[in-house]
């Protein structure tokens, strides 16, 4: 009696209620996870229906999931797969769209609701492609291909343009594409009704930066774009200036750059800054293969001051290796880290006031562990909220 009462109190005071997450694994599965108290369990694991699932776009109002296909060998093309989500979280395949090889990120955009189209960033094939939703199996609506005159400063990674992420700005009028190969932050204007993208300038990081992923903070004159730079292992803040004419382009001006380490120290050799997310006045990066925590890699927290300037706050464990993916829940009291090579999802407590990451609450290995530097293991994790 007493012990069950104490357990019940402990459960309540842990503050954790039930939550659902989805995690993709490069072996070709999408996994449904439940977080209940301090326990993370695998509810179901099913085939994505494509070859190398690399990324999950979760459409909360549309009760749908989109899973990108990074396939880059053994086949000539891949498929963007869509799923509908039932009230208990179960997934049902609902459509496909044929994609050229190497899709590493997707985003919803356009239409009156901001989610009538989907854009794909193709790392391998140096392009962006789009579909009108729902996916019907039809060819892309638009394909934008990029070329370079010669290799970039780091030829082993900058042999060609490599769009690595695609996401909208806070107004929904522009699409941003960090291009790791070309050292460009590509900007596209969105025609909301047709879903068509038009080139609208670039931000130009210094050669060898390798911009990978990005996230926005603020609004109006304070709007700042934070970019995680994979090759220079740093984060850059770019001030965003909006045009006065609705036909103009936004302009990016570099404001500051910081490494993920105290005193702006350089990353250990072999580190590859990965994901970036903004929550309130804090920005976080995952630092793959820096092995800062007894073999585990790290996450860095920065504070964002008025005007968008950043300061380093602390580094914490990613509770696994190669944290390719992480997602902060809406309440802001948990972060789910998707560690690729150890192939685990680690749920870590987060202080909603200070933004600091605390103890690991739960961890679960999904599928087979990966091999360092290979496209295997866990690829992405999202909270289903
Ligand atoms: C797991 O998913 C498959 C495919 O969607 C479905 O047929 C099966 O019923 C699910 N199992 C459970 C326990 O939900
Ligand atoms: C920018 O942020 C500062 C500090 O938060 C605030 O005082 C100011 O009103 C903001 N300006 C705009 C245009 O949002
Ligand atoms: C931090 O180091 C990077 C080089 O790694 C440099 O570009 C940046 O200007 C430095 N930032 C500060 C604030 O010194
Ligand atoms: C990482 O964080 C620990 C604990 O806060 C701190 O002692 C250490 O100096 C930090 N390391 C780096 C490289 O920033
Ligand atoms: C490393 O991560 C594992 C979970 O995958 C955890 O059990 C262990 O405590 C972590 N160690 C450190 C130093 O972060």
GROMACS .gro file of N, CA and C and ligand atoms in nm, residues 257-259 264, ligand 3:
model
   26
  257UNK      N    1   3.000   3.451  -3.492
  257UNK     CA    2   3.030   3.308  -3.506
  257UNK      C    3   3.097   3.260  -3.378
  258UNK      N    4   3.048   3.148  -3.325
  258UNK     CA    5   3.110   3.089  -3.205
  258UNK      C    6   3.125   2.939  -3.227
  259UNK      N    7   3.232   2.882  -3.175
  259UNK     CA    8   3.247   2.736  -3.175
  259UNK      C    9   3.158   2.680  -3.063
  264UNK      N   10   3.548   2.986  -2.696
  264UNK     CA   11   3.556   2.976  -2.843
  264UNK      C   12   3.670   2.884  -2.886
  388LIG     C1   13   3.535   3.208  -3.272
  388LIG     O1   14   3.619   3.130  -3.355
  388LIG     C2   15   3.585   3.133  -3.493
  388LIG     C3   16   3.681   3.045  -3.567
  388LIG     O2   17   3.666   2.914  -3.526
  388LIG     C4   18   3.592   3.274  -3.547
  388LIG     O3   19   3.544   3.274  -3.680
  388LIG     C5   20   3.505   3.365  -3.463
  388LIG     O4   21   3.519   3.498  -3.505
  388LIG     C6   22   3.541   3.352  -3.317
  388LIG     N1   23   3.443   3.431  -3.241
  388LIG     C7   24   3.479   3.518  -3.148
  388LIG     C8   25   3.368   3.590  -3.080
  388LIG     O5   26   3.596   3.539  -3.119
   0.00000   0.00000   0.00000
